[in-house]
XYZ file of C-alpha atoms in Angstrom:
658
model
C -38.795 -16.490 5.066
C -35.860 -18.691 5.984
C -34.349 -18.030 9.389
C -31.145 -16.047 8.826
C -29.254 -18.013 11.480
C -29.783 -21.168 9.391
C -28.586 -19.676 6.114
C -25.346 -20.803 4.470
C -22.980 -18.746 2.357
C -20.866 -20.349 -0.348
C -17.793 -18.386 -1.426
C -15.090 -19.762 -3.672
C -16.065 -23.343 -3.029
C -16.201 -22.911 0.750
C -19.448 -23.378 2.590
C -19.560 -21.544 5.900
C -22.531 -21.377 8.188
C -23.299 -17.815 9.189
C -25.977 -15.506 10.487
C -24.260 -12.170 9.979
C -25.497 -9.714 7.362
C -23.040 -8.581 4.679
C -20.236 -6.280 5.843
C -20.137 -2.735 4.600
C -17.786 -2.253 1.661
C -17.631 -5.984 0.973
C -20.084 -7.562 -1.470
C -23.070 -5.350 -0.990
C -22.755 -3.671 2.396
C -24.909 -3.969 5.447
C -24.325 -3.822 9.166
C -23.098 -6.207 11.802
C -25.400 -5.246 14.627
C -28.001 -7.585 16.112
C -26.702 -10.855 14.675
C -27.076 -14.217 16.324
C -23.714 -15.862 16.847
C -25.351 -19.244 17.152
C -24.965 -19.680 13.397
C -21.193 -20.020 13.627
C -21.047 -23.298 15.520
C -20.025 -26.232 13.326
C -19.711 -29.915 13.998
C -17.096 -30.471 16.696
C -13.731 -31.884 15.667
C -12.816 -35.054 17.514
C -9.412 -36.324 18.469
C -6.089 -34.831 17.384
C -6.348 -31.930 14.955
C -4.394 -32.517 11.750
C -4.746 -29.494 9.425
C -3.544 -31.549 6.450
C -6.684 -33.690 6.728
C -9.290 -31.214 7.963
C -10.696 -28.299 5.917
C -9.241 -25.040 7.214
C -12.754 -23.654 7.536
C -13.203 -26.109 10.442
C -10.200 -24.594 12.199
C -10.553 -20.919 11.268
C -13.047 -18.123 11.034
C -12.180 -16.039 7.960
C -14.147 -12.991 6.895
C -13.664 -9.664 5.098
C -13.963 -6.097 6.358
C -13.757 -2.671 4.672
C -10.755 -0.391 5.007
C -12.624 1.954 7.353
C -13.084 -0.753 10.006
C -10.846 -0.877 13.057
C -10.512 -4.654 13.333
C -9.529 -5.204 16.956
C -8.179 -8.399 18.502
C -11.613 -9.143 19.975
C -13.480 -8.568 16.704
C -16.052 -11.331 16.383
C -16.492 -13.445 13.246
C -18.902 -12.657 10.438
C -19.937 -14.442 7.292
C -17.368 -14.789 4.541
C -18.069 -12.944 1.317
C -15.931 -11.974 -1.643
C -14.076 -8.671 -1.801
C -15.502 -6.327 -4.435
C -13.584 -3.131 -5.149
C -14.067 -0.270 -7.617
C -10.876 1.532 -8.599
C -9.835 4.163 -11.092
C -6.475 4.008 -12.777
C -3.700 5.510 -10.640
C -5.761 4.698 -7.533
C -5.229 2.444 -4.524
C -8.164 0.631 -2.981
C -8.010 -1.572 0.112
C -9.986 -4.057 2.164
C -9.194 -6.301 5.126
C -9.202 -10.036 5.749
C -9.777 -11.117 9.345
C -8.732 -14.509 10.719
C -9.647 -15.984 14.093
C -8.881 -19.546 15.283
C -11.772 -21.821 16.242
C -9.475 -24.377 17.856
C -5.807 -24.724 18.742
C -3.662 -27.046 16.625
C -0.241 -25.374 16.835
C 2.742 -25.458 19.123
C 3.513 -23.698 22.378
C 1.941 -20.272 22.953
C 0.050 -20.138 19.639
C -3.245 -21.415 18.299
C -1.638 -22.387 15.014
C 0.134 -21.243 11.881
C -1.660 -20.210 8.700
C -0.408 -19.666 5.202
C -1.864 -16.771 3.195
C -1.290 -17.063 -0.546
C -2.412 -14.670 -3.303
C -2.843 -15.068 -7.010
C -2.518 -12.352 -9.633
C -5.730 -10.553 -10.538
C -6.558 -11.224 -14.195
C -9.118 -9.920 -16.658
C -10.687 -11.845 -19.531
C -8.928 -9.535 -21.995
C -5.489 -10.520 -20.718
C -4.867 -7.674 -18.269
C -3.069 -8.518 -15.049
C -2.543 -6.939 -11.636
C 0.552 -8.677 -10.351
C 1.012 -9.898 -6.792
C 3.792 -8.005 -5.059
C 3.481 -5.046 -7.418
C -0.191 -4.125 -7.690
C -1.484 -6.463 -4.985
C 0.121 -6.207 -1.544
C -0.585 -7.580 1.919
C 0.230 -6.007 5.279
C -0.403 -7.291 8.768
C -2.405 -4.944 10.985
C -0.582 -4.431 14.288
C -2.130 -2.704 17.285
C -0.625 0.439 18.770
C -1.867 1.169 22.302
C -4.514 -1.484 21.697
C -5.774 0.139 18.476
C -5.177 -1.557 15.075
C -3.026 0.919 13.164
C 0.454 -0.152 11.981
C 0.479 -1.939 8.599
C 3.550 -4.181 8.466
C 4.479 -5.508 4.986
C 4.177 -9.275 4.436
C 6.081 -11.517 2.039
C 4.387 -12.354 -1.253
C 3.001 -14.328 -2.970
C 2.804 -16.397 0.226
C 3.352 -15.609 3.874
C 2.908 -17.411 7.176
C 1.274 -15.987 10.294
C 1.051 -17.189 13.864
C -2.452 -16.979 15.307
C -3.073 -16.559 19.019
C -5.934 -18.240 20.901
C -8.990 -16.045 21.243
C -7.586 -13.232 19.084
C -8.481 -11.909 15.662
C -5.674 -11.148 13.215
C -6.297 -8.689 10.372
C -4.529 -8.446 7.016
C -4.698 -5.229 4.987
C -5.142 -6.029 1.281
C -4.289 -3.210 -1.143
C -4.668 -3.016 -4.908
C -2.652 -0.323 -6.694
C -3.917 0.213 -10.230
C -1.255 1.618 -12.600
C -2.191 4.689 -14.655
C -1.917 2.683 -17.877
C -3.931 -0.345 -16.733
C -6.621 -1.437 -19.240
C -10.135 -1.058 -17.777
C -12.007 -4.249 -17.011
C -13.001 -6.770 -14.377
C -10.008 -8.313 -12.614
C -10.400 -11.419 -10.500
C -8.151 -13.518 -8.318
C -8.105 -15.415 -5.051
C -6.564 -15.334 -1.614
C -6.049 -18.744 0.034
C -5.919 -19.054 3.812
C -4.667 -22.450 4.956
C -3.979 -23.919 8.377
C -0.533 -25.530 8.462
C 0.709 -28.507 10.393
C 3.015 -27.356 13.127
C 6.644 -28.140 12.311
C 8.751 -29.900 14.863
C 10.441 -27.493 17.209
C 13.972 -28.442 16.195
C 14.943 -24.939 15.116
C 18.021 -22.966 16.032
C 16.901 -22.272 19.598
C 17.027 -26.041 20.273
C 20.354 -26.708 18.558
C 23.201 -28.250 20.502
C 26.556 -26.500 20.561
C 28.007 -29.186 18.272
C 25.188 -28.663 15.727
C 25.810 -24.937 15.713
C 29.538 -25.455 15.148
C 28.809 -27.863 12.288
C 26.631 -25.296 10.513
C 29.189 -22.576 11.174
C 32.050 -24.641 9.707
C 29.994 -25.442 6.593
C 29.083 -21.822 5.993
C 32.666 -20.734 6.695
C 33.870 -23.253 4.122
C 31.520 -21.846 1.486
C 32.787 -18.342 2.177
C 36.433 -19.450 2.013
C 35.777 -21.167 -1.311
C 34.368 -17.963 -2.755
C 37.071 -15.701 -1.321
C 39.993 -17.759 -2.644
C 38.830 -17.885 -6.252
C 41.417 -16.850 -8.819
C 39.589 -15.079 -11.626
C 42.232 -16.294 -14.082
C 41.542 -19.961 -13.387
C 38.078 -20.705 -14.768
C 38.240 -24.424 -13.917
C 38.994 -23.560 -10.294
C 36.022 -21.164 -10.259
C 33.674 -23.907 -11.435
C 35.109 -26.434 -8.980
C 34.894 -24.131 -5.981
C 31.375 -22.934 -6.865
C 30.217 -26.556 -7.180
C 31.685 -27.308 -3.759
C 29.966 -24.280 -2.222
C 26.705 -25.200 -3.959
C 26.820 -28.739 -2.577
C 27.547 -27.546 0.968
C 24.761 -24.948 0.914
C 22.224 -27.497 -0.363
C 23.228 -29.871 2.433
C 22.780 -27.122 5.045
C 19.377 -26.039 3.730
C 18.182 -29.639 3.568
C 19.077 -30.229 7.231
C 16.303 -30.584 9.863
C 17.299 -27.200 11.255
C 15.771 -25.462 8.256
C 12.843 -27.783 7.700
C 10.418 -24.953 8.461
C 12.015 -22.795 5.764
C 12.798 -25.426 3.143
C 10.804 -25.146 -0.038
C 10.714 -28.968 -0.132
C 8.587 -28.921 3.014
C 6.770 -25.653 2.473
C 3.320 -24.820 1.280
C 4.638 -23.380 -1.960
C 5.188 -26.838 -3.450
C 1.807 -27.911 -2.182
C -0.081 -25.024 -3.742
C -0.324 -26.913 -7.008
C -1.959 -29.886 -5.376
C -5.735 -30.029 -5.518
C -5.844 -31.665 -2.128
C -4.158 -28.704 -0.544
C -6.250 -25.951 -2.141
C -9.423 -27.904 -1.410
C -8.587 -27.605 2.274
C -7.983 -23.843 2.052
C -10.472 -21.105 2.786
C -10.718 -19.277 -0.536
C -11.518 -15.580 -0.740
C -12.457 -14.285 -4.146
C -11.319 -10.757 -4.899
C -12.841 -8.813 -7.768
C -11.668 -5.357 -8.848
C -13.526 -3.233 -11.383
C -10.996 -0.923 -13.041
C -12.744 1.884 -14.883
C -11.586 4.356 -17.492
C -11.158 7.333 -15.143
C -7.510 8.092 -14.318
C -6.731 10.036 -11.175
C -4.576 13.063 -12.068
C -0.888 12.544 -11.344
C -0.719 15.941 -9.663
C -3.278 16.017 -6.827
C -6.030 18.608 -7.247
C -5.703 19.539 -3.575
C -2.202 20.390 -2.313
C -1.838 18.443 0.948
C 1.464 19.463 2.575
C 2.640 17.291 5.473
C 5.634 17.858 7.731
C 8.466 15.405 8.449
C 10.662 16.205 11.447
C 14.319 16.125 10.440
C 15.436 16.085 14.094
C 13.395 12.945 14.818
C 15.167 11.197 11.934
C 18.569 12.395 13.131
C 18.003 11.293 16.733
C 16.399 7.933 16.054
C 18.800 6.815 13.341
C 21.913 8.413 14.844
C 22.595 10.491 11.734
C 24.660 13.608 11.524
C 22.958 16.573 9.906
C 24.180 16.805 6.305
C 25.858 13.386 6.133
C 25.371 11.069 3.160
C 23.155 8.817 5.312
C 21.084 11.848 6.283
C 20.421 12.783 2.651
C 19.505 9.167 1.863
C 17.053 9.025 4.777
C 15.345 12.267 3.775
C 15.160 11.102 0.165
C 13.542 7.832 1.283
C 10.931 9.674 3.357
C 10.171 12.145 0.559
C 9.609 9.535 -2.132
C 7.688 7.209 0.177
C 5.143 9.873 1.163
C 4.571 10.941 -2.448
C 2.683 7.674 -3.060
C 0.000 8.958 -0.671
C -0.764 12.034 -2.826
C 1.010 14.086 -0.158
C 3.503 16.902 -0.783
C 6.090 16.489 1.993
C 8.175 19.160 3.647
C 10.918 18.700 6.223
C 10.749 20.880 9.288
C 12.563 22.093 12.362
C 11.010 24.267 15.061
C 12.657 27.212 16.798
C 11.589 29.418 19.707
C 8.113 30.913 19.628
C 6.832 28.389 17.043
C 9.006 29.798 14.281
C 9.499 26.984 11.798
C 12.111 26.122 9.187
C 10.251 24.303 6.427
C 11.839 22.989 3.238
C 10.961 20.292 0.709
C 14.443 19.769 -0.723
C 17.544 19.648 1.501
C 19.689 20.560 -1.517
C 20.231 24.141 -2.792
C 17.846 25.373 -5.470
C 20.496 25.115 -8.177
C 21.256 21.462 -7.362
C 19.901 18.918 -9.912
C 18.256 16.964 -7.088
C 16.150 19.988 -6.102
C 14.960 20.399 -9.663
C 14.094 16.692 -9.700
C 12.036 17.104 -6.520
C 10.232 20.270 -7.541
C 9.511 19.055 -11.081
C 8.003 15.762 -9.925
C 4.393 15.829 -11.204
C 3.225 14.019 -8.046
C 4.276 17.046 -5.983
C 1.512 19.653 -5.764
C 3.414 22.212 -3.643
C 6.891 22.671 -2.172
C 8.286 24.659 0.745
C 11.242 26.982 0.205
C 13.426 27.566 3.295
C 13.638 31.125 4.616
C 16.768 30.358 6.641
C 19.627 28.188 5.337
C 19.242 24.451 5.895
C 23.004 24.427 6.552
C 25.231 27.099 7.982
C 27.811 28.469 5.549
C 30.124 31.404 5.012
C 27.482 33.292 3.049
C 24.974 35.420 4.880
C 21.433 34.102 5.301
C 20.124 36.984 3.169
C 22.455 36.159 0.293
C 21.467 32.490 0.401
C 17.758 33.368 0.423
C 18.164 35.803 -2.471
C 20.039 33.213 -4.523
C 17.384 30.550 -3.779
C 14.490 32.781 -4.824
C 16.211 34.169 -7.908
C 16.995 30.640 -9.066
C 13.535 29.233 -8.422
C 11.457 32.082 -9.856
C 12.836 31.350 -13.321
C 11.503 27.778 -13.192
C 8.103 26.610 -14.434
C 7.523 24.874 -11.077
C 7.820 28.209 -9.189
C 4.017 28.332 -9.062
C 4.175 25.385 -6.628
C 6.451 27.241 -4.198
C 5.442 28.622 -0.796
C 7.194 29.842 2.358
C 5.991 28.491 5.719
C 7.521 30.851 8.274
C 5.567 30.645 11.510
C 3.258 28.105 13.099
C 0.241 29.597 14.899
C 1.349 33.144 15.824
C -0.499 34.415 18.897
C 0.707 37.971 19.556
C 1.494 41.131 17.651
C 5.260 40.617 17.891
C 4.994 37.263 16.111
C 2.682 38.649 13.435
C 5.138 41.515 12.900
C 7.969 38.989 12.469
C 6.006 37.320 9.662
C 5.511 40.690 7.969
C 9.229 41.484 8.143
C 10.327 38.095 6.761
C 7.756 38.324 3.987
C 8.931 41.824 3.068
C 12.430 40.446 2.509
C 11.158 37.502 0.432
C 8.919 39.698 -1.687
C 11.797 42.062 -2.388
C 13.298 39.212 -4.432
C 10.043 37.948 -5.958
C 6.832 39.905 -5.646
C 4.781 36.840 -6.606
C 6.197 34.664 -3.788
C 3.584 32.959 -1.633
C 3.756 32.986 2.172
C 1.648 30.541 4.200
C 0.643 31.132 7.808
C -1.260 28.756 10.081
C -3.370 30.366 12.785
C -6.360 29.846 15.060
C -6.646 33.345 16.551
C -5.775 36.962 16.027
C -3.126 38.703 18.162
C -4.142 38.334 21.806
C -2.366 41.509 22.926
C -3.788 43.810 20.223
C -7.319 42.660 19.319
C -8.505 43.578 15.862
C -12.181 43.273 16.841
C -14.242 42.987 20.046
C -15.013 39.229 19.879
C -12.567 36.318 19.671
C -13.969 35.043 16.372
C -14.034 38.501 14.790
C -10.435 38.994 15.917
C -9.635 35.706 14.156
C -11.322 36.507 10.843
C -9.636 39.948 10.656
C -6.121 38.422 10.463
C -5.929 38.955 6.653
C -6.166 42.716 7.203
C -3.195 42.501 9.562
C -1.024 40.361 7.264
C -1.939 41.706 3.822
C -0.023 41.927 1.477
C 2.604 39.866 3.291
C 0.650 36.594 3.301
C -1.085 34.747 0.481
C -2.170 31.413 1.991
C -4.358 31.801 5.072
C -4.364 28.384 6.714
C -6.864 28.175 9.562
C -7.590 25.472 12.124
C -10.766 23.446 11.592
C -11.127 23.567 15.379
C -12.176 27.240 15.165
C -15.306 26.366 13.175
C -16.640 23.801 15.641
C -19.793 22.451 14.019
C -20.618 25.814 12.402
C -19.996 25.293 8.693
C -21.801 28.560 8.050
C -18.799 30.421 9.507
C -16.735 29.473 6.441
C -18.285 32.293 4.434
C -17.223 34.787 7.125
C -13.608 33.643 6.774
C -13.516 33.590 2.974
C -15.323 36.948 2.746
C -12.188 38.590 4.160
C -9.938 37.158 1.439
C -9.075 38.681 -1.935
C -8.709 35.874 -4.504
C -7.907 38.443 -7.185
C -4.711 39.184 -5.218
C -3.808 35.496 -5.143
C -5.089 34.897 -1.612
C -6.165 31.347 -0.740
C -7.897 29.636 2.166
C -6.350 26.403 3.431
C -7.163 24.452 6.588
C -5.436 22.137 9.052
C -6.098 19.787 11.962
C -3.793 18.974 14.882
C -4.714 18.194 18.515
C -8.109 19.654 17.668
C -10.830 19.277 16.639
C -11.714 16.364 18.884
C -14.305 13.601 18.735
C -16.801 13.408 17.077
C -15.329 15.825 14.516
C -13.087 14.480 11.750
C -9.426 14.136 12.690
C -6.618 11.557 12.583
C -6.217 10.639 16.236
C -5.627 7.017 17.166
C -8.857 5.278 18.149
C -11.204 7.430 16.083
C -13.510 5.665 13.635
C -12.204 4.846 10.182
C -14.821 6.996 8.467
C -13.895 9.810 10.871
C -10.326 9.670 9.529
C -11.525 9.663 5.938
C -14.012 12.470 6.604
C -11.246 15.055 7.081
C -10.914 15.373 3.311
C -14.675 15.254 2.733
C -14.904 18.258 5.031
C -12.155 20.103 3.148
C -13.941 19.524 -0.164
C -17.357 20.560 1.095
C -16.081 23.719 2.802
C -14.184 24.732 -0.330
C -10.621 24.934 0.959
C -7.960 24.953 -1.762
C -5.197 23.280 0.249
C -4.425 21.462 3.480
C -1.511 21.350 5.937
C -0.576 18.810 8.598
C 2.164 19.767 11.017
C 3.978 16.432 11.394
C 3.831 12.813 10.339
C 6.732 11.280 12.313
C 6.746 13.328 15.502
C 7.066 10.620 18.151
C 8.897 11.093 21.447
C 12.665 11.308 21.152
C 14.549 8.019 20.857
C 18.175 7.258 20.026
C 17.642 3.702 18.772
C 15.874 3.025 15.467
C 13.963 0.045 16.879
C 12.887 1.791 20.097
C 9.197 1.487 20.918
C 6.932 4.209 19.600
C 5.824 6.672 22.259
C 3.484 9.513 21.428
C 4.349 12.971 22.657
C 3.031 13.933 26.051
C 0.272 16.494 25.996
C -0.974 15.441 22.567
C -3.777 12.988 21.731
C -2.363 9.571 20.737
C -1.614 9.576 17.033
C -1.422 13.348 16.655
C 1.664 14.095 14.573
C 2.348 10.414 13.818
C 1.114 8.866 10.570
C 3.808 6.265 9.963
C 6.315 4.272 11.992
C 9.993 3.290 11.690
C 10.169 -0.136 10.062
C 12.858 -1.252 12.526
C 10.259 -1.365 15.301
C 8.575 -4.206 13.401
C 11.754 -5.806 11.995
C 10.984 -4.348 8.579
C 13.354 -2.515 6.252
C 10.515 -0.311 4.994
C 8.673 2.579 6.581
C 5.420 1.293 8.052
C 2.217 3.163 7.206
C -0.650 3.586 9.617
C -4.218 2.659 8.736
C -4.934 6.363 9.279
C -2.481 7.307 6.521
C -4.223 4.894 4.141
C -7.553 6.546 4.972
C -6.033 9.959 4.267
C -5.100 8.655 0.822
C -8.664 7.366 0.375
C -10.038 10.799 1.278
C -7.742 12.539 -1.192
C -8.838 10.064 -3.876
C -12.491 10.767 -2.996
C -11.808 14.437 -3.736
C -10.737 13.510 -7.279
C -13.972 11.538 -7.728
C -16.038 14.492 -6.498
C -14.105 16.891 -8.737
C -14.796 14.660 -11.738
C -18.512 14.578 -10.923
C -18.565 18.349 -10.377
C -16.808 18.999 -13.694
C -19.709 17.302 -15.466
C -22.712 18.262 -13.342
C -21.687 21.341 -11.321
C -20.642 21.892 -7.700
C -24.220 22.068 -6.406
C -24.870 18.574 -7.725
C -21.598 17.363 -6.193
C -22.627 18.719 -2.792
C -26.065 17.165 -3.233
C -24.492 13.771 -3.964
C -22.304 13.977 -0.861
C -25.395 14.614 1.264
C -27.848 12.371 -0.597
C -25.655 9.314 -0.099
C -25.173 10.209 3.564
C -21.388 10.310 3.217
C -20.877 13.788 4.686
C -23.360 16.409 5.819
C -21.257 18.211 8.414
C -18.495 17.787 11.037
C -20.882 15.921 13.335
C -22.970 14.287 10.607
C -21.023 11.854 8.435
C -21.409 8.175 7.730
C -20.249 5.643 10.299
C -20.950 2.887 7.792
C -18.737 2.108 4.802
C -21.724 1.296 2.592
C -22.448 4.983 1.973
C -18.929 5.483 0.574
C -19.377 2.632 -1.895
C -22.768 4.012 -2.941
C -21.331 7.483 -3.612
C -18.377 6.153 -5.584
C -20.634 3.816 -7.568
C -22.930 6.708 -8.481
C -19.960 8.714 -9.738
C -18.760 5.689 -11.690
C -22.171 5.156 -13.309
C -22.617 8.839 -14.112
C -19.115 9.548 -15.453
C -17.813 6.425 -17.193
C -17.181 6.864 -20.888
C -19.812 4.350 -22.012
C -22.559 6.034 -19.986
C-alpha cells in the first residue's frame, strides 16, 4: 500500500501534498491524530516572493474543519478536501476554512494579505443559494485564547491579514430558505495571496495631502448643498462637478488599496488569477425535509435589559431602548430561540418579559404571533412604572392575552432558583393572583433543590424531587438543573414520576455554571460536540422545554466598544452567547461559535423527531446510541463524523424517494 505521507490530494484543480487523514465532517470524516507532518513540505521558494507569480498554495496552508472544531491559532495544517454539507430546508449548516501562512510576503507586522472570494451555490436544475444571503462568511476571533466570536465579513470578497505562525479560521454558513428546491448545490471559495500594496495610506499622508483631500470633499458637499431644485440644469452641472471630484479622489494613490481598479475584484475574471488561487469546492445537498418554522422544543433564553442600558447608554423606555430590544429579539429568533428580557431583584426574584410593549399594543401581538416564537414570557410586575396599580396592570395584561390564539405560548417566570420556604411561598402567592385572572396560566420555576429550611424528605435528592407537591397547583413548568442529575440518567424517571401531565405539568431543564466538564454545557473552552450535546441530552431525557438564564450577561460597561469581561465567580462564557458588534467594529451583533452549536443541536432535535415520527421513539434512541452520537452525559462523541453519520441515516430513511 502506498505510504500515506507520499499521497497527494487534488481538490478543485489544486494539488497539495499531505499526509493527514480526512477531517471529520468534511468529505468523509476521519481523525487527525498520529499524522506525519513531513508530507506538508514543498519545494522551497527562492528569492523575493511575488504572490502574483506564485501559486497561493506555495504560500498558504488551506484546509477545512467541521463546525464542532475549536480551530485555535496554533492549529496545524491538514490536507485540503472539499466541504460536503447535508441540509434540510429552513436549516443552517456550517463548516470552517483554516488558513496558515507558509512564508511571509506582506508588509510590516503581518505574514501577508489574502483575498477570500465566494461564488453562489448552484444546482443543475437552476436553483441558487446566493452569496451574502444564503452563504455567509465570518472570521473566528479568539476570546481569552479560545476561538469563539464570529465577526461578519464582506461578501462576495473580503481581505484578511495573516500573522506569522498563526492559523486564521473562517466560519462558512449556508442558510437554506424554506422554499428552496431540493438538489445538489455546488460552488467554490477562492483563497488568494495578494501582493502587498505600498504603504502610502492615510497614516503616511502629509498635512498638505490631507488638506487637499479635505478641500475636495468639502467642495463636493458644498455643490450638493447649494442645489436649487427648481434649476435642473444647475443640478446636472453641480452633480457632474461632484462626480468628477470624487472620481479624482478615489483614483489617488491614497486609496489605491481600496480602488476597484487595483483590487482583486477586477482580476477575478482573469484565468491567470484564479489559477493561482487555492480553490475549495463546497457542495450542499438540500433535501425535501423542511424544519418546522415553530421549534418543536421551546428554548427560552434571557437577555439582560440592564446590560443593554448600561453599555449603550440608553434610558429605560426611550426610543433607542425600544429599537435595541427589538434588534436583539429579532436577531435571536434566527437561532430557533424564544427570547425574553429580564431584570433581577433581591432574592433572585426575576422580571421576565418577551415584549416591552403592553399586551394590547400591536407590536406585542406581532411578537407573540410570530411563528418562529415557541413561547413568550408575560411580566408579573409592570415593565414601566405608571399611575395604575401593579395588580390592575397585570389583570389587564392577562385578560387581553387569554383571548388570543397565541395564549398557549404564554408563561410566567417569577423566581430563579428558590432555596427556602419563604421564597417558595412567594411563588405560590404570585401564582394565586395570576390564576385568579386566568386559571390556565402557566408558571415556570427553575430550581435545583427543595426548601433548605423545611425539608420535604430526609435526603437532599428526595427533597428536590418533592418540590411539585409543594408548588402544586401554583406551578405548571418544573424546570430543573441538569447539574442535579450528574451522570445518573436513571434519575429522570424519579423526577417525572412526581409530575401530573394530565394537569398540564411539564418538565423542562436548564444549565448554568453547572454541570461542569465533561458534561454538556456552553462554557468557553469546552469541546464543540460538548456544546452541541446539550440538546442531545434534552431530547434523550425527554424534557419538553429548555431555559437559559442569560445570553448577554457580561460585566458592566458604559461604553459599547468596551472589552468583553465575563462575570466574576462564573465560568468563562456562562451567560454570554453573543457579543456587542462595536467591540469588533461591526454594526451587527456578533454570535459565538457556541451559539451556532446551540442552533445545530436544536436542528438535530427536529431530525430526531422526524425519524421518531416514522419509526418510533425507541428506534430514535437506538439511532442516537448506535451512531455513537450520545449515550449519556459522559459518553458522547468527540468526533464530528458520528454526527454526519446520524444525520445521513435519517436522510436516507426519511427522504420522500426512499
